[in-house]
Amino acid sequence: MTTNLRLPGRPEELTLPDLLARNAAEHGDLPALSWRAGPQAAPWTTLTWSEVRRQVAVLASGYAALGVERGEHVLMMMGNRPEHWLSDLALVHLGAVPVTVYGTSAPEQIAHIARHSRARVAVVEGARELVRWEPLLADAGVPLERLVVAEASQAGPHRTYGSLYASGARLHRAEDFEKTWRETAPGDPLTVVYTSGTTGDPKGVRLTHRNLMLQAVRLDRHVDLPEHAEHICYLPFAHIAERVLGIYLPLLRAAHVRLCADPTAVAGAVRELRPVQFFGVPRVWEKLAAGVKAVLGTLPEEQRAAIEAANDLARARAGHRERGEEVPAALEASYAAAKKQVLDPLLGLAGLDRLVWTASATAPMPIDVVRFWAGWGITIMDAWGLTETAGVCTVNSPDGFRLGSVGRAIEGLELRLAEDGEILTRGATVFGGYLRPDGTVESAADEAGWFPTGDIGRLDEDGFLWLTDRKKELIITSNGKNVSPALVENTVKEHPLIGQALVHGDGRSYLVALLVLDPELAPAWAAARGIGAASLAELAEDPAVRAEIARAVDTANARLNRTEQIKRYRVLTEEWGPESGELTPSLKLRRRVVREKYGSLIEALYEAP
């Protein structure tokens, strides 16, 4: 357990303002929030916990003067910047409900959320956001009345964040602020998180202070970190993982949040800060692994051999720990020497040499990626949960893990499997229901309180959960066989040339696949073999690359049963991402979008040769 700090009440009775009051009183001089006001080389600006609470109090007065009331939803679309983080806390202290919208959301998604949430105020970053939000002010079907803009130079006729803060400074009354936040109850809503929508319109998941305070306390018990450890905050605040890791857990731990406004710059932030903890969705860990592999491919054979020997020692040690066995003394000594002499110097170049806790969630982690990092002494503690469960339901921890699983249920949460393998859960961290347009909540649990998660999995004899796939994404072939597309995709992606994959075959007699060349590893692989192609498109047509991909598919098929095997495939050269629509903002594959976008290519794979 990380936090030995005094809790200002029983976990189920806490609210977020309770934690901020404690931090300011007992840890006021410690750093709380840091950010860069300019480019990557700019100096960090830091607020202590006392300064954070003072700014939150002023902002709360500013939002109150704007007319924001208790229970009201306020929408926000900003990057990971201080205006976002501080506004979130300020609104909570008013009893209002902050709702962050993904910055990559399409205009129709924004309109749906604005209409559904009934919000009158939205806080946005700048001109890029105004283009999508301004039309809603004139839409009679949307209650939105005004916009607040963080970038003053881009605000135009709208209210600026700076002027809102200034009005709060003039109007702030400490006694009013203290009275208002103390009226908040644990059962009150803390936030509404709109699901990123792999299919259909986003749903509003209402989560209470009790849901999220219990989530933070229980998750903290699985992590052993130094007190007040830094957290690099780079995922969107519209993602439940970053809301927990970047707001709620730091409040519980009186930790230090480093805001990384540009998620593509996270690798640079890691190199600079050398964190002791790091969370990445599977795609982030895949990209980091691809970068390491690309560097390894350029090293002399003698050095690669030494690294591989060290990797073998690290994996052997992880195997003993995974089985709950004591690591043999000779192995421990050999690993310690290899870590110091071989692994740490290389990890240090990437800022990964001080890590003591690493984790992933949101989608099944490819086992080859998990094993790769285990070979560097980095055990990724995979977890599983949903927005609807306030974050994690199950988690691996240093005192109990199985690589490839998503761990065991956290305290106070029950799991069981339905007849079709769907995972059901219930407990105090599970949400009360989806927000209705009239502000009421519609329960999604059955009469006994069990919430169907939509995920398919199995529980082993030790209580570890192993995910299979999403229930709605299972492929049912024309002969009635069920196939997990994620299983097939992760198997074929184990080859370094293949960065992304989509398997299709619902209602068909066999599976086909779209394969995307890895934009980092594919050029490195080609260069190491003297292939001088200038682009991914040229690489995709190179005979040696095509032959290697064919071998990769054959190798994957050899590990799959007949129904799961890929019969035909097409190689693509443009990486899928949130901006182009194939991935959600949380980097999950939008299968429907990919199938629609590449429908003609998929159909061609089923046509006679």
Coordinates of C-alpha atoms in Angstrom, one line a residue:
M1 CA 0.0 0.0 0.0
T2 CA 1.3 3.4 -0.9
T3 CA -0.7 5.8 1.2
N4 CA 0.0 5.9 4.9
L5 CA -1.5 9.4 5.1
R6 CA -4.3 10.2 7.5
L7 CA -7.7 9.9 5.9
P8 CA -10.1 12.6 6.9
G9 CA -12.9 10.1 7.3
R10 CA -14.0 6.6 6.5
P11 CA -13.4 5.9 2.8
E12 CA -17.1 5.5 2.1
E13 CA -17.8 8.8 3.8
L14 CA -15.2 10.8 1.9
T15 CA -15.7 13.5 -0.8
L16 CA -13.0 14.9 -3.0
P17 CA -13.0 18.3 -1.2
D18 CA -12.3 16.5 2.0
L19 CA -9.0 15.3 0.5
L20 CA -8.0 18.7 -0.9
A21 CA -8.6 20.3 2.5
R22 CA -6.4 17.7 4.2
N23 CA -3.7 18.1 1.6
A24 CA -3.6 21.9 2.0
A25 CA -3.5 21.6 5.8
E26 CA -1.1 18.7 6.3
H27 CA 1.0 18.7 3.1
G28 CA 0.6 22.3 1.9
D29 CA 4.2 22.9 1.0
L30 CA 4.5 19.8 -1.2
P31 CA 4.3 20.1 -5.0
A32 CA 0.9 19.2 -6.3
L33 CA 0.7 20.3 -10.0
S34 CA 3.3 21.1 -12.6
W35 CA 3.1 22.1 -16.2
R36 CA 5.0 23.7 -19.0
A37 CA 3.7 27.0 -20.4
G38 CA 5.6 26.7 -23.6
P39 CA 7.5 24.1 -25.7
Q40 CA 9.2 21.0 -24.3
A41 CA 12.3 22.9 -23.2
A42 CA 10.3 25.4 -21.2
P43 CA 10.7 25.4 -17.4
W44 CA 8.1 23.7 -15.3
T45 CA 5.6 25.9 -13.3
T46 CA 4.6 24.3 -10.1
L47 CA 1.8 24.8 -7.5
T48 CA 1.9 23.4 -4.0
W49 CA -1.1 21.9 -2.4
S50 CA -1.8 25.1 -0.5
E51 CA -1.6 27.1 -3.7
V52 CA -3.8 24.6 -5.5
R53 CA -6.5 25.0 -2.9
R54 CA -6.3 28.8 -3.0
Q55 CA -6.7 28.8 -6.8
V56 CA -9.5 26.3 -6.7
A57 CA -11.4 28.5 -4.2
V58 CA -11.0 31.6 -6.4
L59 CA -12.1 29.6 -9.5
A60 CA -15.1 28.3 -7.7
S61 CA -16.1 31.9 -7.0
G62 CA -15.6 32.7 -10.6
Y63 CA -17.8 29.9 -11.8
A64 CA -20.4 30.8 -9.2
A65 CA -20.5 34.3 -10.6
L66 CA -21.0 32.9 -14.0
G67 CA -24.2 31.3 -12.7
V68 CA -23.0 27.7 -12.3
E69 CA -25.2 26.0 -9.7
R70 CA -25.0 22.8 -7.5
G71 CA -25.9 19.7 -9.5
E72 CA -25.3 21.4 -12.9
H73 CA -23.2 19.8 -15.6
V74 CA -20.4 21.8 -17.0
L75 CA -18.7 20.6 -20.1
M76 CA -14.9 20.9 -20.8
M77 CA -12.8 20.3 -23.9
M78 CA -9.2 21.1 -23.1
G79 CA -5.9 19.2 -23.2
N80 CA -4.0 18.3 -20.0
R81 CA -3.4 21.8 -18.9
P82 CA -3.8 23.5 -15.5
E83 CA -7.0 25.3 -16.5
H84 CA -8.6 21.9 -17.0
W85 CA -7.3 20.3 -13.8
L86 CA -8.1 23.2 -11.6
S87 CA -11.5 23.9 -13.1
D88 CA -12.5 20.3 -12.5
L89 CA -11.8 20.7 -8.8
A90 CA -13.3 24.1 -8.6
L91 CA -16.6 22.9 -10.1
V92 CA -16.7 19.9 -7.7
H93 CA -16.3 22.3 -4.7
L94 CA -19.4 24.2 -6.0
G95 CA -21.3 20.9 -6.1
A96 CA -21.4 21.1 -9.9
V97 CA -20.5 18.1 -12.1
P98 CA -17.5 18.4 -14.5
V99 CA -17.9 16.5 -17.7
T100 CA -14.8 16.3 -20.0
V101 CA -15.4 15.7 -23.7
Y102 CA -12.8 14.0 -25.8
G103 CA -10.9 16.6 -27.9
T104 CA -11.2 14.3 -31.0
S105 CA -15.0 14.2 -30.8
A106 CA -16.9 14.8 -34.0
P107 CA -19.4 17.8 -34.1
E108 CA -22.3 15.4 -34.0
Q109 CA -20.9 13.7 -30.8
I110 CA -20.4 17.0 -29.1
A111 CA -23.9 18.1 -30.0
H112 CA -25.3 14.8 -28.6
I113 CA -23.4 15.3 -25.3
A114 CA -24.3 19.0 -25.0
R115 CA -28.0 18.1 -25.6
H116 CA -28.0 15.1 -23.4
S117 CA -26.2 16.6 -20.4
R118 CA -28.3 19.8 -20.5
A119 CA -25.2 21.8 -19.8
R120 CA -25.4 25.6 -20.1
V121 CA -21.7 26.3 -19.9
A122 CA -18.7 24.7 -21.7
V123 CA -15.0 25.5 -21.1
V124 CA -12.9 25.0 -24.2
E125 CA -9.2 25.5 -25.1
G126 CA -9.1 27.7 -28.2
A127 CA -10.0 28.2 -31.8
R128 CA -9.8 24.5 -32.8
E129 CA -12.5 23.8 -30.3
L130 CA -14.6 26.9 -31.0
V131 CA -15.2 25.8 -34.6
R132 CA -17.1 22.8 -33.2
W133 CA -18.8 24.4 -30.2
E134 CA -20.0 27.8 -31.5
P135 CA -22.7 26.5 -33.7
L136 CA -24.4 24.9 -30.7
L137 CA -25.0 28.3 -29.2
A138 CA -27.5 29.0 -32.0
D139 CA -29.1 25.5 -31.9
A140 CA -32.5 25.8 -30.3
G141 CA -32.3 22.1 -29.3
V142 CA -29.1 22.5 -27.2
P143 CA -29.3 24.3 -23.8
L144 CA -25.8 25.6 -24.1
E145 CA -25.7 29.3 -23.4
R146 CA -22.0 30.4 -23.1
L147 CA -18.4 29.4 -23.7
V148 CA -15.4 30.1 -21.6
V149 CA -12.1 30.0 -23.6
A150 CA -8.7 29.1 -22.0
E151 CA -6.6 30.7 -24.8
A152 CA -7.4 34.4 -24.3
S153 CA -6.0 35.4 -27.7
Q154 CA -8.4 33.0 -29.5
A155 CA -11.5 33.7 -27.4
G156 CA -13.1 36.3 -29.8
P157 CA -16.4 37.5 -28.2
H158 CA -16.4 34.7 -25.6
R159 CA -15.5 34.9 -21.9
T160 CA -11.9 34.1 -21.2
Y161 CA -10.6 31.8 -18.4
G162 CA -8.4 34.7 -17.2
S163 CA -11.4 37.1 -16.8
L164 CA -13.3 34.3 -15.0
Y165 CA -10.4 33.9 -12.5
A166 CA -10.1 37.6 -12.0
S167 CA -13.8 38.0 -11.2
G168 CA -13.4 35.1 -8.8
A169 CA -10.6 36.8 -7.1
R170 CA -12.7 40.0 -6.6
L171 CA -15.8 38.1 -5.3
H172 CA -14.2 35.3 -3.3
R173 CA -15.4 35.0 0.3
A174 CA -13.7 32.2 2.2
E175 CA -16.6 31.5 4.5
D176 CA -18.9 31.0 1.5
F177 CA -16.4 28.6 -0.1
E178 CA -16.0 26.5 3.0
K179 CA -19.8 26.3 3.6
T180 CA -20.5 25.3 0.0
W181 CA -18.1 22.4 -0.3
R182 CA -19.1 21.0 3.1
E183 CA -22.7 20.6 1.8
T184 CA -21.4 17.9 -0.7
A185 CA -22.4 14.3 0.3
P186 CA -20.6 11.1 -0.7
G187 CA -23.6 10.0 -2.7
D188 CA -23.6 13.1 -4.9
P189 CA -22.3 12.9 -8.4
L190 CA -18.6 13.7 -8.8
T191 CA -18.5 13.4 -12.6
V192 CA -20.2 12.1 -15.6
V193 CA -18.0 10.3 -18.1
Y194 CA -19.3 9.8 -21.6
T195 CA -18.1 6.5 -23.1
S196 CA -15.9 7.0 -26.1
G197 CA -18.4 5.1 -28.3
T198 CA -17.0 2.2 -30.3
T199 CA -20.5 1.9 -31.5
G200 CA -23.5 4.3 -31.4
D201 CA -23.9 7.5 -29.3
P202 CA -21.8 7.9 -26.2
K203 CA -23.6 7.0 -22.9
G204 CA -23.3 9.2 -19.8
V205 CA -21.9 7.2 -16.9
R206 CA -22.7 9.0 -13.6
L207 CA -20.2 8.3 -10.9
T208 CA -20.5 9.5 -7.3
H209 CA -17.9 10.6 -4.8
R210 CA -18.3 7.3 -3.0
N211 CA -17.8 5.3 -6.2
L212 CA -14.5 7.1 -6.9
M213 CA -13.2 7.5 -3.4
L214 CA -13.6 3.8 -2.7
Q215 CA -12.0 3.1 -6.1
A216 CA -9.0 5.2 -5.2
V217 CA -8.5 3.8 -1.7
R218 CA -8.8 0.2 -2.9
L219 CA -6.6 0.6 -5.9
D220 CA -4.0 2.3 -3.7
R221 CA -3.8 -0.9 -1.6
H222 CA -2.4 -2.8 -4.5
V223 CA 0.4 -0.4 -5.2
D224 CA 3.6 0.1 -3.3
L225 CA 5.2 3.5 -4.2
P226 CA 7.2 6.1 -2.4
E227 CA 5.1 8.7 -0.7
H228 CA 4.0 11.7 -2.8
A229 CA 5.3 10.0 -6.1
E230 CA 5.0 11.8 -9.4
H231 CA 2.5 10.9 -12.0
I232 CA 2.9 11.8 -15.6
C233 CA -0.6 12.8 -16.7
Y234 CA -1.0 12.5 -20.5
L235 CA -4.1 10.5 -21.3
P236 CA -7.3 12.6 -21.8
F237 CA -9.3 13.5 -18.7
A238 CA -12.4 12.1 -20.6
H239 CA -10.9 8.7 -20.0
I240 CA -11.8 7.1 -16.7
A241 CA -8.2 5.9 -16.2
E242 CA -6.7 9.4 -16.3
R243 CA -9.5 10.8 -14.1
V244 CA -8.6 8.2 -11.4
L245 CA -4.8 8.3 -11.9
G246 CA -4.4 12.0 -12.7
I247 CA -7.0 13.5 -10.3
Y248 CA -8.5 11.3 -7.7
L249 CA -5.5 9.1 -6.7
P250 CA -3.2 12.1 -6.5
L251 CA -5.7 13.8 -4.2
L252 CA -5.7 10.7 -2.0
R253 CA -1.9 10.3 -2.0
A254 CA -1.0 14.1 -1.9
A255 CA 1.0 13.2 -4.9
H256 CA 2.6 15.3 -7.6
V257 CA 0.9 15.5 -11.0
R258 CA 3.0 16.5 -14.1
L259 CA 0.7 17.6 -16.9
C260 CA 1.9 16.5 -20.4
A261 CA -0.2 18.6 -22.8
D262 CA 0.9 16.7 -25.9
P263 CA 0.4 12.9 -25.5
T264 CA 2.9 12.3 -28.4
A265 CA 5.6 14.0 -26.1
V266 CA 5.1 11.5 -23.3
A267 CA 8.2 9.5 -24.2
G268 CA 10.3 12.7 -23.9
A269 CA 8.7 13.4 -20.5
V270 CA 9.5 9.9 -19.3
R271 CA 13.2 10.4 -20.4
E272 CA 13.4 13.6 -18.5
L273 CA 11.5 12.8 -15.3
R274 CA 12.5 9.1 -14.9
P275 CA 9.2 8.3 -13.1
V276 CA 8.7 5.5 -10.5
Q277 CA 5.3 4.7 -11.9
F278 CA 3.8 4.7 -15.4
F279 CA 0.5 3.7 -16.8
G280 CA 0.0 3.1 -20.5
V281 CA -2.9 1.6 -22.5
P282 CA -1.7 -1.4 -24.6
R283 CA -1.0 0.6 -27.7
V284 CA 1.4 2.8 -25.7
W285 CA 3.3 -0.2 -24.4
E286 CA 3.4 -1.6 -27.9
K287 CA 4.8 1.6 -29.3
L288 CA 7.4 1.8 -26.6
A289 CA 8.4 -1.8 -27.2
A290 CA 8.6 -1.1 -31.0
G291 CA 11.0 1.8 -30.3
V292 CA 13.3 -0.4 -28.1
K293 CA 13.2 -3.2 -30.7
A294 CA 14.2 -0.8 -33.4
V295 CA 17.2 0.4 -31.4
L296 CA 18.2 -3.2 -30.6
G297 CA 18.2 -4.1 -34.3
T298 CA 21.0 -1.6 -34.9
L299 CA 23.3 -2.9 -32.2
P300 CA 26.3 -5.2 -32.8
E301 CA 25.6 -8.9 -32.5
E302 CA 27.8 -9.3 -29.4
Q303 CA 25.9 -6.6 -27.5
R304 CA 22.5 -8.0 -28.6
A305 CA 23.6 -11.4 -27.2
A306 CA 24.4 -9.9 -23.8
I307 CA 21.0 -8.2 -23.8
E308 CA 19.2 -11.4 -24.7
A309 CA 21.0 -13.2 -21.9
A310 CA 19.9 -10.5 -19.4
N311 CA 16.4 -10.7 -20.8
D312 CA 16.3 -14.5 -20.2
L313 CA 17.4 -14.0 -16.5
A314 CA 14.7 -11.3 -16.0
R315 CA 12.0 -13.5 -17.5
A316 CA 13.1 -16.5 -15.4
R317 CA 13.0 -14.4 -12.3
A318 CA 9.5 -13.0 -13.2
G319 CA 8.4 -16.6 -13.7
H320 CA 9.2 -17.6 -10.1
R321 CA 7.5 -14.5 -8.8
E322 CA 4.5 -15.1 -10.9
R323 CA 4.2 -18.6 -9.5
G324 CA 4.5 -17.3 -5.9
E325 CA 7.9 -19.0 -5.5
E326 CA 11.0 -17.7 -3.8
V327 CA 13.5 -16.6 -6.4
P328 CA 16.6 -18.9 -6.1
A329 CA 19.5 -17.0 -4.6
A330 CA 21.8 -17.7 -7.6
L331 CA 19.3 -16.4 -10.0
E332 CA 18.6 -13.3 -8.0
A333 CA 22.3 -12.5 -7.8
S334 CA 22.7 -13.1 -11.6
Y335 CA 19.7 -11.0 -12.4
A336 CA 20.9 -8.1 -10.1
A337 CA 24.2 -8.0 -11.8
A338 CA 22.7 -8.1 -15.3
K339 CA 20.1 -5.5 -14.4
K340 CA 22.9 -3.1 -13.1
Q341 CA 25.4 -3.8 -15.9
V342 CA 23.2 -4.4 -19.0
L343 CA 19.5 -3.5 -18.5
D344 CA 19.5 -0.3 -16.4
P345 CA 22.0 1.6 -18.6
L346 CA 19.8 1.0 -21.6
L347 CA 16.5 1.6 -19.8
G348 CA 18.0 4.8 -18.4
L349 CA 18.3 6.2 -22.0
A350 CA 14.5 6.0 -22.1
G351 CA 13.9 7.1 -18.5
L352 CA 12.6 3.7 -17.5
D353 CA 15.3 2.7 -15.1
R354 CA 13.5 3.8 -11.9
L355 CA 10.2 2.2 -12.5
V356 CA 8.7 0.2 -9.6
W357 CA 5.1 0.1 -10.8
T358 CA 3.9 -0.2 -14.3
A359 CA 0.4 -0.9 -15.4
S360 CA -2.0 -1.2 -18.3
A361 CA -5.8 -1.5 -18.9
T362 CA -8.7 -0.7 -21.2
A363 CA -8.0 -3.5 -23.7
P364 CA -6.4 -7.0 -23.7
M365 CA -2.6 -6.6 -23.6
P366 CA -0.8 -8.8 -26.2
I367 CA 1.1 -11.4 -24.3
D368 CA 4.2 -11.0 -26.4
V369 CA 4.4 -7.3 -25.3
V370 CA 4.0 -8.4 -21.6
R371 CA 6.8 -11.0 -22.0
F372 CA 9.0 -8.5 -23.8
W373 CA 8.9 -6.0 -20.9
A374 CA 9.3 -8.8 -18.4
G375 CA 12.6 -9.5 -20.1
W376 CA 13.7 -6.0 -19.0
G377 CA 12.6 -6.4 -15.4
I378 CA 9.4 -4.4 -16.0
T379 CA 6.4 -6.4 -14.9
I380 CA 3.3 -4.7 -16.4
M381 CA 0.5 -5.1 -13.9
D382 CA -2.4 -5.5 -16.3
A383 CA -5.8 -4.5 -14.9
W384 CA -9.4 -4.6 -16.2
G385 CA -12.4 -2.4 -15.6
L386 CA -14.8 -0.1 -17.3
T387 CA -16.0 3.5 -17.0
E388 CA -19.2 2.0 -15.4
T389 CA -17.0 0.4 -12.6
A390 CA -15.3 3.7 -11.8
G391 CA -12.0 2.2 -13.1
V392 CA -10.5 -1.1 -12.3
C393 CA -12.5 -4.2 -11.3
T394 CA -9.5 -6.6 -11.3
V395 CA -5.8 -5.9 -10.9
N396 CA -2.5 -7.7 -10.8
S397 CA -0.2 -6.6 -8.0
P398 CA 3.4 -7.5 -7.0
D399 CA 2.2 -9.9 -4.4
G400 CA 0.0 -11.8 -6.8
F401 CA 0.0 -11.7 -10.6
R402 CA -0.3 -13.8 -13.7
L403 CA 1.2 -12.4 -16.9
G404 CA -1.5 -12.4 -19.5
S405 CA -4.3 -12.2 -17.0
V406 CA -6.0 -9.0 -15.7
G407 CA -5.6 -10.0 -12.1
R408 CA -8.0 -10.6 -9.3
A409 CA -11.0 -8.6 -8.1
I410 CA -10.3 -5.6 -5.9
E411 CA -11.7 -5.5 -2.4
G412 CA -15.4 -5.2 -2.1
L413 CA -16.1 -6.2 -5.7
E414 CA -17.8 -9.5 -6.8
L415 CA -17.4 -11.2 -10.1
R416 CA -19.2 -14.1 -11.7
L417 CA -19.6 -15.5 -15.2
A418 CA -22.9 -15.8 -17.1
E419 CA -23.6 -19.0 -19.1
D420 CA -22.2 -17.4 -22.2
G421 CA -19.0 -16.3 -20.5
E422 CA -20.0 -12.7 -20.0
I423 CA -18.4 -11.2 -16.9
L424 CA -20.9 -9.8 -14.4
T425 CA -19.9 -7.6 -11.4
R426 CA -21.4 -5.8 -8.4
G427 CA -20.1 -3.7 -5.6
A428 CA -19.9 -0.2 -4.2
T429 CA -17.6 1.0 -7.0
V430 CA -20.1 0.1 -9.7
F431 CA -22.1 3.1 -11.0
G432 CA -25.7 3.6 -10.3
G433 CA -26.7 3.9 -13.9
Y434 CA -26.7 5.8 -17.2
L435 CA -27.8 9.4 -17.2
R436 CA -31.1 10.1 -18.9
P437 CA -31.8 13.3 -20.9
D438 CA -34.1 14.5 -18.0
G439 CA -31.3 14.2 -15.5
T440 CA -32.5 11.0 -13.8
V441 CA -30.5 7.8 -13.9
E442 CA -31.4 4.5 -15.5
S443 CA -30.0 1.4 -13.7
A444 CA -28.1 -1.0 -15.9
A445 CA -27.9 -3.8 -13.2
D446 CA -30.4 -6.7 -12.7
E447 CA -32.6 -7.1 -9.6
A448 CA -29.7 -8.7 -7.7
G449 CA -27.4 -5.8 -8.5
W450 CA -25.2 -7.6 -11.1
F451 CA -24.0 -5.4 -13.9
P452 CA -23.2 -7.1 -17.3
T453 CA -19.9 -5.8 -18.5
G454 CA -20.1 -6.9 -22.1
D455 CA -16.7 -8.6 -21.8
I456 CA -16.1 -12.3 -22.1
G457 CA -13.6 -14.1 -19.9
R458 CA -12.7 -17.0 -17.7
L459 CA -11.7 -17.2 -14.0
D460 CA -9.0 -19.7 -13.1
E461 CA -8.8 -21.7 -9.8
D462 CA -6.8 -18.9 -8.1
G463 CA -9.3 -16.2 -8.9
F464 CA -7.4 -14.6 -11.8
L465 CA -9.5 -13.3 -14.6
W466 CA -8.5 -13.9 -18.2
L467 CA -10.2 -11.8 -20.9
T468 CA -11.3 -13.3 -24.2
D469 CA -13.1 -10.5 -26.0
R470 CA -16.0 -8.1 -26.1
K471 CA -19.3 -9.9 -26.3
K472 CA -20.5 -7.7 -29.1
E473 CA -17.2 -8.2 -31.1
L474 CA -17.2 -11.9 -31.1
I475 CA -17.2 -13.3 -34.7
I476 CA -19.7 -16.0 -35.4
T477 CA -18.8 -17.7 -38.7
S478 CA -21.3 -19.2 -41.1
N479 CA -20.8 -22.6 -39.6
G480 CA -21.7 -21.2 -36.1
K481 CA -18.3 -21.1 -34.6
N482 CA -17.4 -18.3 -32.2
V483 CA -14.0 -16.6 -32.8
S484 CA -12.3 -14.0 -30.6
P485 CA -10.9 -11.4 -33.1
A486 CA -8.6 -9.9 -30.4
L487 CA -7.0 -13.3 -29.9
V488 CA -6.2 -13.7 -33.6
E489 CA -5.1 -10.0 -34.0
N490 CA -2.8 -10.1 -31.1
T491 CA -1.2 -13.4 -32.3
V492 CA -0.4 -12.0 -35.8
K493 CA 0.8 -8.7 -34.3
E494 CA 3.6 -10.5 -32.5
H495 CA 5.7 -10.1 -35.6
P496 CA 7.5 -6.7 -35.6
L497 CA 6.4 -5.8 -39.1
I498 CA 2.7 -5.8 -38.2
G499 CA 1.7 -2.9 -36.0
Q500 CA -2.2 -3.1 -36.2
A501 CA -4.7 -5.7 -37.4
L502 CA -8.4 -6.2 -37.9
V503 CA -9.9 -9.6 -38.4
H504 CA -13.3 -10.0 -40.2
G505 CA -15.5 -13.0 -40.7
D506 CA -18.9 -12.6 -39.2
G507 CA -21.3 -14.8 -41.1
R508 CA -18.5 -15.9 -43.4
S509 CA -16.9 -19.3 -43.9
Y510 CA -13.4 -18.1 -43.1
L511 CA -11.5 -15.1 -41.7
V512 CA -9.7 -12.4 -43.5
A513 CA -7.6 -9.6 -42.1
L514 CA -6.4 -6.1 -42.7
L515 CA -2.8 -5.7 -41.5
V516 CA -1.0 -2.3 -41.0
L517 CA 2.7 -2.1 -41.3
D518 CA 4.4 -0.7 -38.1
P519 CA 5.6 2.8 -39.0
E520 CA 8.7 2.5 -36.7
L521 CA 9.7 -1.2 -36.8
A522 CA 9.0 -1.9 -40.5
P523 CA 11.5 0.7 -41.8
A524 CA 14.1 -0.5 -39.2
W525 CA 13.5 -4.2 -40.2
A526 CA 14.0 -3.3 -43.9
A527 CA 17.1 -1.2 -43.3
A528 CA 18.7 -4.0 -41.4
R529 CA 18.3 -6.2 -44.5
G530 CA 19.5 -3.6 -47.0
I531 CA 16.0 -2.8 -48.3
G532 CA 16.1 0.8 -49.3
A533 CA 12.3 1.6 -49.7
A534 CA 11.6 5.2 -49.0
S535 CA 8.0 4.9 -47.7
L536 CA 5.7 2.4 -46.1
A537 CA 3.8 2.1 -49.4
E538 CA 7.0 1.0 -51.1
L539 CA 7.8 -1.4 -48.3
A540 CA 4.4 -3.0 -48.7
E541 CA 5.2 -3.9 -52.3
D542 CA 8.7 -5.1 -51.6
P543 CA 9.0 -8.9 -52.3
A544 CA 11.1 -9.5 -49.2
V545 CA 8.6 -7.7 -47.0
R546 CA 5.6 -9.5 -48.6
A547 CA 7.3 -12.8 -48.1
E548 CA 8.0 -12.0 -44.4
I549 CA 4.4 -11.0 -43.7
A550 CA 3.3 -14.2 -45.3
R551 CA 5.6 -16.1 -43.0
A552 CA 4.2 -14.1 -40.0
V553 CA 0.6 -15.0 -40.9
D554 CA 1.6 -18.7 -41.4
T555 CA 3.3 -18.7 -38.0
A556 CA 0.3 -17.2 -36.3
N557 CA -2.0 -19.6 -38.0
A558 CA 0.1 -22.5 -36.8
R559 CA -0.8 -21.5 -33.2
L560 CA -4.6 -21.0 -33.9
N561 CA -7.3 -23.6 -34.5
R562 CA -8.7 -24.0 -38.0
T563 CA -11.7 -21.7 -37.5
E564 CA -9.4 -18.9 -36.1
Q565 CA -6.9 -19.0 -39.0
I566 CA -6.5 -16.1 -41.4
K567 CA -7.1 -17.3 -44.9
R568 CA -6.5 -14.0 -46.8
Y569 CA -5.2 -10.6 -45.9
R570 CA -4.4 -7.2 -47.2
V571 CA -1.5 -5.0 -46.1
L572 CA -2.2 -1.3 -45.4
T573 CA 0.4 1.4 -45.0
E574 CA -1.4 4.1 -43.1
E575 CA -1.5 3.8 -39.3
W576 CA -4.9 3.9 -37.7
G577 CA -5.6 6.6 -35.1
P578 CA -8.2 8.7 -33.3
E579 CA -7.9 11.6 -35.7
S580 CA -8.6 9.4 -38.7
G581 CA -11.4 7.7 -36.8
E582 CA -10.3 4.1 -36.7
L583 CA -9.4 4.3 -33.0
T584 CA -11.4 5.7 -30.1
P585 CA -9.6 8.5 -28.1
S586 CA -8.6 5.8 -25.6
L587 CA -7.0 3.9 -28.5
K588 CA -9.5 1.1 -28.8
L589 CA -10.2 -0.2 -32.3
R590 CA -13.5 1.0 -33.8
R591 CA -14.2 -2.1 -35.8
R592 CA -17.4 -0.7 -37.5
V593 CA -15.5 2.3 -38.7
V594 CA -12.6 0.2 -40.1
R595 CA -15.1 -2.2 -41.8
E596 CA -17.0 0.7 -43.4
K597 CA -13.8 2.5 -44.5
Y598 CA -12.2 -0.5 -46.0
G599 CA -15.4 -2.4 -47.0
S600 CA -14.4 -2.8 -50.6
L601 CA -11.0 -4.2 -49.7
I602 CA -12.6 -6.7 -47.3
E603 CA -15.2 -7.8 -49.8
A604 CA -12.4 -8.3 -52.4
L605 CA -10.7 -10.7 -50.0
Y606 CA -13.8 -12.9 -50.3
E607 CA -14.1 -12.8 -54.0
A608 CA -12.8 -15.7 -56.1
P609 CA -9.1 -15.3 -57.0

